[in-house]
Amino acid sequence: DGGITQSPKYLFRKEGQNVTLSCEQNLNHDAMYWYRQDPGQGLRLIYYSQIVNDFQKGDIAEGYSVSREKKESFPLTVTSAQKNPTAFYLCASSTDRKHEKLFFGSGTQLSVL
Amino acid sequence: SQQGEEDPQALSIQEGENATMNCSYKTSINNLQWYRQNSGRGLVHLILIRSNEREKHSGRLRVTLDTSKKSSSLLITASRAADTASYFCATDAIGDDKIIFGKGTRLHILP
């Protein structure tokens, strides 16, 4: 089955802790994205990557970090500098740099203990 | 920065009726996409319309684009309970290397 997989589905962070959200795709897509969604809100772009070993900041990158060492993987780290991390995090991928027809994972709900 | 804004924020209709939701945006675009999100899940791509297109169909979906008014509409005909979801427009602005999602319309189909 081709698709995009996010894990874990639920994640809890203690104060001062860094946590990493996993995103893996076997669609052979070049571009990958991380979005944050707050209740009743739209999606806000955190980071995106159009090719391996390259990524760009989105609109709300502060307090987050990413890496793109492999085409199929784009993990997101929520650092302790992110003071309000509670949100639903969505990873997506697309075939090329045109940002058309994004495929989304099922999301990770991050909460603060 | 929000590019697309959907209207209305929420919509409840009877099953079998048509549902129309609108999206307005601020700057010139390459294309506009519509996505659906079921509660607690990821988004699913529905349809893409390019800036040189005025109307597009896919099954029970009809999308229109008016670049002079910077607006788009999504029509779902003969609605079903399974259409209950949030619907988002996403715009690819010219000169901006990313797409921007609106806040969505929450659609509820009443049995």
Coordinates of C-alpha atoms in Angstrom, one line a residue:
Chain A
D1 CA 0.0 0.0 0.0
G2 CA 1.4 3.4 -1.0
G3 CA 0.9 6.2 1.5
I4 CA 2.2 8.5 4.1
T5 CA 2.5 7.4 7.7
Q6 CA 2.7 9.6 10.8
S7 CA 3.5 8.3 14.2
P8 CA 2.7 8.3 17.0
K9 CA -1.0 9.2 16.7
Y10 CA -0.9 10.8 20.2
L11 CA 2.1 12.3 21.9
F12 CA 2.6 14.0 25.3
R13 CA 5.3 16.4 26.0
K14 CA 6.7 17.4 29.4
E15 CA 7.8 21.0 30.0
G16 CA 11.4 21.5 28.7
Q17 CA 11.3 18.4 26.6
N18 CA 12.0 18.0 22.9
V19 CA 9.8 15.6 21.1
T20 CA 10.0 14.2 17.5
L21 CA 7.1 13.4 15.2
S22 CA 7.7 10.9 12.5
C23 CA 6.6 11.1 8.9
E24 CA 7.4 8.5 6.3
Q25 CA 6.1 8.2 2.7
N26 CA 6.6 5.4 0.1
L27 CA 5.0 7.4 -2.7
N28 CA 8.4 8.4 -4.1
H29 CA 7.4 12.1 -3.7
D30 CA 10.0 14.8 -3.8
A31 CA 8.2 17.4 -1.7
M32 CA 7.2 17.0 1.9
Y33 CA 5.5 19.4 4.3
W34 CA 4.6 19.9 8.0
Y35 CA 1.5 21.8 9.0
R36 CA 0.1 22.7 12.4
Q37 CA -3.7 22.8 12.9
D38 CA -5.3 24.4 16.0
P39 CA -8.9 23.6 16.9
G40 CA -11.4 25.2 14.4
Q41 CA -8.5 26.7 12.4
G42 CA -6.9 26.1 9.1
L43 CA -3.5 24.7 8.5
R44 CA -0.3 26.8 9.1
L45 CA 2.9 25.8 7.4
I46 CA 5.8 25.0 9.6
Y47 CA 8.5 23.7 7.3
Y48 CA 8.7 22.2 3.8
S49 CA 11.3 20.3 1.8
Q50 CA 11.4 20.0 -2.0
I51 CA 14.4 17.8 -2.2
V52 CA 16.6 15.7 0.0
N53 CA 19.0 17.6 2.2
D54 CA 17.1 20.9 1.7
F55 CA 14.2 22.5 3.5
Q56 CA 12.7 25.9 4.0
K57 CA 10.9 27.7 6.8
G58 CA 7.2 28.2 6.6
D59 CA 5.1 30.8 8.4
I60 CA 5.6 29.5 11.9
A61 CA 9.0 27.7 12.0
E62 CA 10.1 29.2 15.4
G63 CA 10.5 26.5 18.0
Y64 CA 10.5 23.6 15.4
S65 CA 13.3 21.9 13.5
V66 CA 13.3 19.3 10.7
S67 CA 15.7 17.2 8.7
R68 CA 15.5 15.6 5.3
E69 CA 18.3 13.0 5.1
K70 CA 16.2 10.5 3.1
K71 CA 13.6 11.1 0.4
E72 CA 11.0 9.1 2.3
S73 CA 11.4 10.6 5.7
F74 CA 10.8 14.1 7.1
P75 CA 10.8 14.1 10.9
L76 CA 9.7 17.2 12.9
T77 CA 11.2 18.1 16.3
V78 CA 9.1 20.3 18.6
T79 CA 11.7 21.9 20.8
S80 CA 11.3 23.3 24.3
A81 CA 11.5 26.8 22.7
Q82 CA 7.9 26.2 21.3
K83 CA 5.9 27.5 24.2
N84 CA 2.5 26.5 22.9
P85 CA 3.0 23.2 21.2
T86 CA -0.5 21.7 21.8
A87 CA -2.0 21.1 18.4
F88 CA -2.7 18.6 15.6
Y89 CA 0.3 18.1 13.4
L90 CA -0.1 17.0 9.8
C91 CA 2.5 15.8 7.4
A92 CA 2.0 15.9 3.6
S93 CA 3.8 15.0 0.4
S94 CA 3.5 15.9 -3.2
T95 CA 5.0 14.6 -6.4
D96 CA 6.9 17.7 -7.4
R97 CA 7.7 21.3 -6.5
K98 CA 4.4 22.6 -7.8
H99 CA 2.6 21.9 -4.5
E100 CA -0.3 20.3 -6.3
K101 CA -2.4 17.5 -4.9
L102 CA -0.9 17.0 -1.5
F103 CA -1.3 13.6 0.2
F104 CA -1.7 13.9 3.9
G105 CA -0.9 11.6 6.8
S106 CA -3.5 10.9 9.5
G107 CA -1.9 13.3 11.9
T108 CA -0.3 13.4 15.4
Q109 CA -2.1 15.1 18.3
L110 CA 0.5 16.6 20.6
S111 CA -0.4 17.7 24.1
V112 CA 1.5 19.2 27.0
L113 CA 1.5 17.4 30.4
Chain B
S1 CA -0.4 34.9 6.3
Q2 CA -3.9 33.7 5.3
Q3 CA -4.5 33.8 1.6
G4 CA -7.8 31.9 1.2
E5 CA -10.8 32.6 3.4
E6 CA -13.8 30.2 3.3
D7 CA -17.4 31.3 3.7
P8 CA -19.5 30.3 5.5
Q9 CA -17.6 29.1 8.5
A10 CA -20.3 26.4 9.2
L11 CA -23.2 25.1 7.1
S12 CA -25.9 22.6 8.0
I13 CA -28.2 21.2 5.3
Q14 CA -30.6 18.4 4.8
E15 CA -29.4 15.2 3.1
G16 CA -30.1 15.4 -0.6
E17 CA -29.8 19.2 -0.8
N18 CA -26.9 21.0 -2.5
A19 CA -24.1 22.6 -0.5
T20 CA -22.2 25.6 -1.7
M21 CA -19.1 27.0 0.0
N22 CA -17.0 29.9 -1.1
C23 CA -13.3 30.9 -1.0
S24 CA -11.9 34.3 -1.4
Y25 CA -8.2 35.1 -1.8
K26 CA -6.0 38.2 -2.0
T27 CA -3.3 37.9 -4.6
S28 CA -3.0 36.4 -8.1
I29 CA -2.7 32.6 -8.1
N30 CA -1.4 29.8 -10.3
N31 CA -4.1 27.4 -9.1
L32 CA -6.7 26.8 -6.3
Q33 CA -7.3 23.4 -4.7
W34 CA -10.1 22.1 -2.5
Y35 CA -9.6 19.5 0.3
R36 CA -11.8 17.7 2.7
Q37 CA -11.0 16.8 6.3
N38 CA -13.0 14.3 8.4
S39 CA -12.8 15.0 12.1
G40 CA -9.4 14.1 13.6
R41 CA -8.0 12.9 10.2
G42 CA -5.7 14.2 7.5
L43 CA -6.9 16.1 4.5
V44 CA -7.9 14.5 1.2
H45 CA -7.5 16.3 -2.1
L46 CA -10.7 16.8 -4.0
I47 CA -10.1 19.0 -7.0
L48 CA -7.6 21.5 -8.5
I49 CA -8.6 24.3 -10.8
R50 CA -6.0 26.4 -12.6
S51 CA -6.0 30.1 -13.1
N52 CA -7.0 29.8 -16.8
E53 CA -10.0 27.6 -16.0
R54 CA -13.4 28.8 -15.0
E55 CA -15.2 25.6 -14.1
K56 CA -14.4 22.0 -13.3
H57 CA -16.4 18.9 -12.4
S58 CA -15.6 15.8 -10.6
G59 CA -18.5 13.4 -9.8
R60 CA -20.9 15.4 -7.5
L61 CA -18.4 18.2 -7.1
R62 CA -18.4 21.4 -9.2
V63 CA -15.8 24.1 -8.7
T64 CA -15.8 27.5 -10.2
L65 CA -13.1 30.1 -10.3
D66 CA -13.5 33.8 -10.9
T67 CA -10.0 35.4 -11.0
S68 CA -11.4 38.9 -11.5
K69 CA -13.2 38.6 -8.2
K70 CA -10.5 36.5 -6.6
S71 CA -13.0 33.9 -5.5
S72 CA -13.9 30.2 -6.0
S73 CA -16.9 28.2 -5.1
L74 CA -17.3 24.5 -4.3
L75 CA -20.7 22.9 -5.0
I76 CA -21.6 19.5 -3.7
T77 CA -24.8 18.2 -5.3
A78 CA -27.2 15.7 -3.7
S79 CA -25.4 15.7 -0.4
R80 CA -25.0 12.6 1.7
A81 CA -24.3 12.0 5.3
A82 CA -20.7 10.9 4.4
D83 CA -20.1 14.5 3.1
T84 CA -20.1 15.8 6.6
A85 CA -16.6 17.2 7.0
S86 CA -14.6 20.4 6.9
Y87 CA -13.7 21.7 3.5
F88 CA -10.6 23.9 2.9
C89 CA -9.4 25.8 -0.1
A90 CA -5.7 26.2 -0.7
T91 CA -4.1 28.7 -3.0
D92 CA -0.8 28.7 -4.8
A93 CA 0.1 32.4 -5.1
I94 CA 2.2 33.6 -8.0
G95 CA 5.8 34.2 -6.8
D96 CA 5.2 32.5 -3.5
D97 CA 6.8 29.0 -3.2
K98 CA 4.2 27.4 -1.0
I99 CA 0.4 26.9 -0.8
I100 CA -1.7 28.5 1.9
F101 CA -4.8 27.0 3.4
G102 CA -7.9 28.8 4.5
K103 CA -9.7 28.2 7.9
G104 CA -12.3 25.9 6.3
T105 CA -16.1 25.5 6.2
R106 CA -17.6 22.9 8.5
L107 CA -20.3 21.1 6.6
H108 CA -22.9 19.1 8.5
I109 CA -25.4 17.0 6.6
L110 CA -28.6 16.4 8.6
P111 CA -30.4 13.0 8.1

